[in-house]
mmCIF file of C-alpha atoms and ligand atoms in Angstrom:
data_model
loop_
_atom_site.group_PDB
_atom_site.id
_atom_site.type_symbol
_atom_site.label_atom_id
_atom_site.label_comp_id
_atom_site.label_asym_id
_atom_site.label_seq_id
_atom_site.Cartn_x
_atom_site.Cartn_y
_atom_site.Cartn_z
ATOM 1 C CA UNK R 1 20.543 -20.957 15.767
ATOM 2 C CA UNK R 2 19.762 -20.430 12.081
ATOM 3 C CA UNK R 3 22.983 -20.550 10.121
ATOM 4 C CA UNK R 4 22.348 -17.834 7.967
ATOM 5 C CA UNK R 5 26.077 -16.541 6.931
ATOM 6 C CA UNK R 6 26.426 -12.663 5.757
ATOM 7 C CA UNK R 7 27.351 -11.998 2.205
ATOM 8 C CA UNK R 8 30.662 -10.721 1.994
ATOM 9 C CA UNK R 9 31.123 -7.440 0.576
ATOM 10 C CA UNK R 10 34.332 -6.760 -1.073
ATOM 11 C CA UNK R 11 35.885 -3.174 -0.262
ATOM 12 C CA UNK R 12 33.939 -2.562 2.390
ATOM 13 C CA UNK R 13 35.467 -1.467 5.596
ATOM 14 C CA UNK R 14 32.775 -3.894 7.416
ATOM 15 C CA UNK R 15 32.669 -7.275 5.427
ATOM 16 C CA UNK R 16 28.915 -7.776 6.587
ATOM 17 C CA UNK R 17 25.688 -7.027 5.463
ATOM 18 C CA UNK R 18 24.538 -6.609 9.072
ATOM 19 C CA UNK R 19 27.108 -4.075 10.100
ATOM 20 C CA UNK R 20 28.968 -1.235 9.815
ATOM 21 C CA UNK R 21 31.678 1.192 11.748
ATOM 22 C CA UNK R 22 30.514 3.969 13.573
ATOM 23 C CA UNK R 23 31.918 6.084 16.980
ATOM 24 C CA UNK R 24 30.702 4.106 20.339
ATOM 25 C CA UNK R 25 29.696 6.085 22.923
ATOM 26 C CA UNK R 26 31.288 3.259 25.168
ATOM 27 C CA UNK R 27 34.744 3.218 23.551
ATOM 28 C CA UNK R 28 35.967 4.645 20.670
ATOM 29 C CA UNK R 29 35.097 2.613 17.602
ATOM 30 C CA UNK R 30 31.823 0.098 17.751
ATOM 31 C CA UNK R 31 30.305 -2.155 15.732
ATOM 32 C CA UNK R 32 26.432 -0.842 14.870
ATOM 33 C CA UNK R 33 23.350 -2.703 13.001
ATOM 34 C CA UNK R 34 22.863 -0.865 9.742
ATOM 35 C CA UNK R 35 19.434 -3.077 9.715
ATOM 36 C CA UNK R 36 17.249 -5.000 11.910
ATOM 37 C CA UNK R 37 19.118 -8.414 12.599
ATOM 38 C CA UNK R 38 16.532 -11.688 13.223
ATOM 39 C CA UNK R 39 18.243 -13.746 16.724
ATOM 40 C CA UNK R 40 20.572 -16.549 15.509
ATOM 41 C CA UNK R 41 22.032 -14.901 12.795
ATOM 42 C CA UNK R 42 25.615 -14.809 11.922
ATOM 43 C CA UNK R 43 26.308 -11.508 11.624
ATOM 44 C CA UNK R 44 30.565 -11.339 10.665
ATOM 45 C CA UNK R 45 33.319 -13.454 11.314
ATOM 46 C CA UNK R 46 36.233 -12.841 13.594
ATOM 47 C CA UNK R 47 39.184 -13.227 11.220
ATOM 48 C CA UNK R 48 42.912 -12.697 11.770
ATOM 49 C CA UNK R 49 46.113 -14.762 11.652
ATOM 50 C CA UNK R 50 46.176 -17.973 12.722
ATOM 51 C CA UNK R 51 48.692 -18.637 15.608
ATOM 52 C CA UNK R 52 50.275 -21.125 18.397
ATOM 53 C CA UNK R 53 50.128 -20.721 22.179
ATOM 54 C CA UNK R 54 53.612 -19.475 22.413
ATOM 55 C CA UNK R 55 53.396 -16.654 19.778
ATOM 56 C CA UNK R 56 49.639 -15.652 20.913
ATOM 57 C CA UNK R 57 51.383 -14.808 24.181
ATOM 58 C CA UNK R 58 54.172 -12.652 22.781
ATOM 59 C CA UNK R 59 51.624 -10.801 20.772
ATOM 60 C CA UNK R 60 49.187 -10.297 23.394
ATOM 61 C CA UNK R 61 51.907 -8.357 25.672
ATOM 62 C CA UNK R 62 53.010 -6.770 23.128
ATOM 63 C CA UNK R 63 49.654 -5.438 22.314
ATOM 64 C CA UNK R 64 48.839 -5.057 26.252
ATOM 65 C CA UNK R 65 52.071 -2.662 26.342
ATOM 66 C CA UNK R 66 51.313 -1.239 23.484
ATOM 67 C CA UNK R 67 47.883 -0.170 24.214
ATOM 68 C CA UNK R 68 48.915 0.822 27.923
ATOM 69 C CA UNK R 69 51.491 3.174 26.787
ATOM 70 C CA UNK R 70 48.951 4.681 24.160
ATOM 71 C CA UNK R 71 45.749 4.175 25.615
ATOM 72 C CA UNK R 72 44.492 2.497 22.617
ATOM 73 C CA UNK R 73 42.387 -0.039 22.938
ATOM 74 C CA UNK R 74 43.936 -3.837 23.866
ATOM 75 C CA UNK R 75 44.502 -7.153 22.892
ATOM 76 C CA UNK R 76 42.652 -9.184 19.971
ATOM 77 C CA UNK R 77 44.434 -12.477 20.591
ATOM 78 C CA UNK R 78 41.055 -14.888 20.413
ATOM 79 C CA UNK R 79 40.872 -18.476 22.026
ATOM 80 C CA UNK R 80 40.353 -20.971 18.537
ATOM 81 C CA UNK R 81 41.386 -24.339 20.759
ATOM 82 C CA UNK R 82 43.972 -25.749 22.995
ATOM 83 C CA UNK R 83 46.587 -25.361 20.456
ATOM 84 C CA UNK R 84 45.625 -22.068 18.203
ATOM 85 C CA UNK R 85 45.012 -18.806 18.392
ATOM 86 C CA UNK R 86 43.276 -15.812 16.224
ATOM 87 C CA UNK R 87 44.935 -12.626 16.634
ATOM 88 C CA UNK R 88 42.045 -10.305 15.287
ATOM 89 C CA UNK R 89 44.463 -7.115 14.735
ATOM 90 C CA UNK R 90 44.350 -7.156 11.065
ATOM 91 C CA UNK R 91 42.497 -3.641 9.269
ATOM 92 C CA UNK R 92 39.849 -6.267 7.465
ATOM 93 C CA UNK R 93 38.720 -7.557 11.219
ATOM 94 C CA UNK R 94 35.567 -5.512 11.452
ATOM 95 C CA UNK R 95 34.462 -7.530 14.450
ATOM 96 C CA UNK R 96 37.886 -6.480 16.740
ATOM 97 C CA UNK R 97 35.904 -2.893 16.970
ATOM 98 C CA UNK R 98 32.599 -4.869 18.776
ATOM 99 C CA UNK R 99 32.779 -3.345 22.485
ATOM 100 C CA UNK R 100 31.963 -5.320 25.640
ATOM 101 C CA UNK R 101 28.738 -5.691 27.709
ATOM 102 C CA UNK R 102 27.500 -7.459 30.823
ATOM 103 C CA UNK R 103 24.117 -7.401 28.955
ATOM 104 C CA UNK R 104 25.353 -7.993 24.942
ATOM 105 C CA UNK R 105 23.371 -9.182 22.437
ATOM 106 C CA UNK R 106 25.499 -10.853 20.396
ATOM 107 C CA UNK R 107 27.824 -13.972 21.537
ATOM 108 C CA UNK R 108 31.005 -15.176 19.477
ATOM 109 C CA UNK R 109 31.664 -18.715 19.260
ATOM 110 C CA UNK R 110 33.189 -21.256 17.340
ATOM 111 C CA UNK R 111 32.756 -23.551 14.838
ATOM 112 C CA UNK R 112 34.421 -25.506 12.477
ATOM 113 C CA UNK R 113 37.561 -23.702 13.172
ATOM 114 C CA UNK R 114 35.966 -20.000 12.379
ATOM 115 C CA UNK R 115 35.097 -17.438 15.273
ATOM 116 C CA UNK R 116 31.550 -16.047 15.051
ATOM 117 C CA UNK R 117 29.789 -13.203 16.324
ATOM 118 C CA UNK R 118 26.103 -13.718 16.243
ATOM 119 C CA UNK R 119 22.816 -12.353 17.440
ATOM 120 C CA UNK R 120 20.990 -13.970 20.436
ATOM 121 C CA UNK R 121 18.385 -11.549 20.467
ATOM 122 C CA UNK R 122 16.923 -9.290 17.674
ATOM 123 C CA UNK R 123 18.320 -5.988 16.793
ATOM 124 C CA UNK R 124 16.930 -3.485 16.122
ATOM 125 C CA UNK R 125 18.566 -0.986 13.465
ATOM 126 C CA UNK R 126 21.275 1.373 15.029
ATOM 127 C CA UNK R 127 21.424 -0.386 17.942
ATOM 128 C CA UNK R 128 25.394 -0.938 18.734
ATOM 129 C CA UNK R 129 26.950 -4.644 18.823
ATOM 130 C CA UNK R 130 28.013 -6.005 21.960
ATOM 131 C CA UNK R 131 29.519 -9.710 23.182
ATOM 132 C CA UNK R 132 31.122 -10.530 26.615
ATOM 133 C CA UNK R 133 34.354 -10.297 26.337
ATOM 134 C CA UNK R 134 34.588 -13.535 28.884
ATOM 135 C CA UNK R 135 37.585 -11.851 30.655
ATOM 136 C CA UNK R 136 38.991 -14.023 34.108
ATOM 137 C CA UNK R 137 39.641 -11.823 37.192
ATOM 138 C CA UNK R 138 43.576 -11.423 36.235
ATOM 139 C CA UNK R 139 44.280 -7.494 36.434
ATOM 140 C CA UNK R 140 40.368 -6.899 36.493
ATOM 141 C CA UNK R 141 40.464 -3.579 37.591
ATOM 142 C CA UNK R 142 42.485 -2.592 34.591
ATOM 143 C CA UNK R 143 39.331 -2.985 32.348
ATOM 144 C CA UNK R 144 36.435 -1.117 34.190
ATOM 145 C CA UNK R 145 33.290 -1.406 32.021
ATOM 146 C CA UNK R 146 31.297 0.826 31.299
ATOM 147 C CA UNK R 147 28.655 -0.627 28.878
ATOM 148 C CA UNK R 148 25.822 1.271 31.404
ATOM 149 C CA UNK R 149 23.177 -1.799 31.512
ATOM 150 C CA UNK R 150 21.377 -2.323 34.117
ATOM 151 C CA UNK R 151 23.104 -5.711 34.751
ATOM 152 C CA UNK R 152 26.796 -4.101 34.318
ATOM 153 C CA UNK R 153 28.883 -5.311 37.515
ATOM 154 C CA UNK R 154 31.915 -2.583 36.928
ATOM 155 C CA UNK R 155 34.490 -4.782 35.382
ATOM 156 C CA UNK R 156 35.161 -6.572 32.040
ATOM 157 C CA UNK R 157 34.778 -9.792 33.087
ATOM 158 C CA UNK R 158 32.836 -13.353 31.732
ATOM 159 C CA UNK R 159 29.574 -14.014 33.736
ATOM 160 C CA UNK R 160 30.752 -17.188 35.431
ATOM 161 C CA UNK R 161 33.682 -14.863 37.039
ATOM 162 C CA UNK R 162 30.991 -12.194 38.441
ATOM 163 C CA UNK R 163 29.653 -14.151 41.476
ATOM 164 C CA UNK R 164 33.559 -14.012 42.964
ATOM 165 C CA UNK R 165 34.225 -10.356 40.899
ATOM 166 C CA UNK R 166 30.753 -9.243 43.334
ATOM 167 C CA UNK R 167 32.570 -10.911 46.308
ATOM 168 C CA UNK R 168 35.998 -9.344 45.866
ATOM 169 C CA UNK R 169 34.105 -5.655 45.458
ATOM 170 C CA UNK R 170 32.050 -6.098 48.127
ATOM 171 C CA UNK R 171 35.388 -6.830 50.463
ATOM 172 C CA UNK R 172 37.253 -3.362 49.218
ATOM 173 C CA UNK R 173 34.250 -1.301 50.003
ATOM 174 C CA UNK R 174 34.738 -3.277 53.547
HETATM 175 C C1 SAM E 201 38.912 -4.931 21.076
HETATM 176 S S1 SAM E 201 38.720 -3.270 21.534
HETATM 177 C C2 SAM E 201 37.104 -2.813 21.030
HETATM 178 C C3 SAM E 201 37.119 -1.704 20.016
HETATM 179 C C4 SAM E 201 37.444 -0.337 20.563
HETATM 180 N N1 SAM E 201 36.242 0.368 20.936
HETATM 181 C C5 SAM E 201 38.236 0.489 19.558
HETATM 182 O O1 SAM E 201 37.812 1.596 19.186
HETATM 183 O O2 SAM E 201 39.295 0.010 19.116
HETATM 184 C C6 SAM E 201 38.640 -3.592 23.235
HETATM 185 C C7 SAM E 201 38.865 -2.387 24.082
HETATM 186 O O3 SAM E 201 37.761 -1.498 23.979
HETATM 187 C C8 SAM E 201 37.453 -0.941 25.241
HETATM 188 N N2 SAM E 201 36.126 -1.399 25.647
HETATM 189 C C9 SAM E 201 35.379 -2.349 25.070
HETATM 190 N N3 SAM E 201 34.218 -2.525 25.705
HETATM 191 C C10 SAM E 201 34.227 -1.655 26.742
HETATM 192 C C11 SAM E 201 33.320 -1.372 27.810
HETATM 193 N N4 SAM E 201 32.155 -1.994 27.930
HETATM 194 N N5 SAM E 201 33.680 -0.441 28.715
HETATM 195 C C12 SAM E 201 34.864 0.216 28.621
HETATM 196 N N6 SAM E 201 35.772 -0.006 27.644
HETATM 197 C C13 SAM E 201 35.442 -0.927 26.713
HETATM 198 C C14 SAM E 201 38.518 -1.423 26.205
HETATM 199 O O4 SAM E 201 39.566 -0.476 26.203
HETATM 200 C C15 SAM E 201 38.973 -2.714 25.552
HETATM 201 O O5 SAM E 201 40.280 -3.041 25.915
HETATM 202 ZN ZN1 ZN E 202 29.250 -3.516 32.044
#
């Protein structure tokens, strides 16, 4: 993966060169290439306040009430490592408003202690950002997808989970 990072942008709403705001027609806000992106690059960085375990977990059911009682959309606590936490829900996190797909072409990842959201495939211009969210089964059917690619299976939910997610749907229908 070519380690190409984006300029920052001061007083931008989207801290990227790659990216900007615009309406999803998935879920409220998304994250959409203002230019064709090459696969591999780093498109923006997942900031937010560093946290422990113990104070992630507060957050995030705070946020999960929160967003139930509202509708507004969820959590933005982010795995960094066995011991910290990013929660994401700060105004100048762009990349908390990417939406979910079972077919994304982004994937976030980290390194050297910074979350990263880049391309795996080419983008074209307009096209709208997407990375699995990598949800387990817990409460699945809270967080129906609805990303409409051909490979979505129904659910928000990491690909390793989908072979028992496919199991567990096939066994409601009966
Ligand atoms: C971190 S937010 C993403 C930004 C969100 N669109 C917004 O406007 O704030 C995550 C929430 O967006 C919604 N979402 C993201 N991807 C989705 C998808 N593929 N299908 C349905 N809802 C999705 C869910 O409500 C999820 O809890
Ligand atoms: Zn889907």
């Amino acid at each position: 993966m070519s380690k190409s990072k984006s300029a920052l942008l001061p007083g931008e709403r989207c801290d990227s060169e790659w990216c900007e705001v615009r309406n999803s027609g998935i879920h409220g806000r998304g994250i959409f290439a203002k230019k064709t992106i090459p696969a591999g690059t780093y498109i923006i960085e997942y900031v937010g306040e560093k946290i422990d375990k113990d104070e992630a977990n507060e957050r995030g059911w705070a946020q999960m009430d929160h967003s139930l009682e509202t509708g507004d959309a969820a959590v933005y606590i982010f795995t960094l490592d066995d011991e910290w936490d990013i929660d994401g829900n700060v105004p100048e996190n762009a990349a908390r408003l990417i939406n979910h797909s079972c077919d994304p072409n982004c994937e976030a990842f980290i390194e050297g202690g910074e979350i990263w959201i880049a391309a795996l495939r080419k983008i074209p211009k307009d096209a709208e950002l997407f990375f699995n969210y990598g949800f387990d089964l817990e409460n699945y059917a809270e967080h129906p997808c609805l990303c409409g690619s051909k490979k979505c299976v129904g659910y928000i939910a990491g690909e390793e989970y989908w072979p028992e997610l496919k199991r567990r749907l096939k066994k409601k229908k009966g």
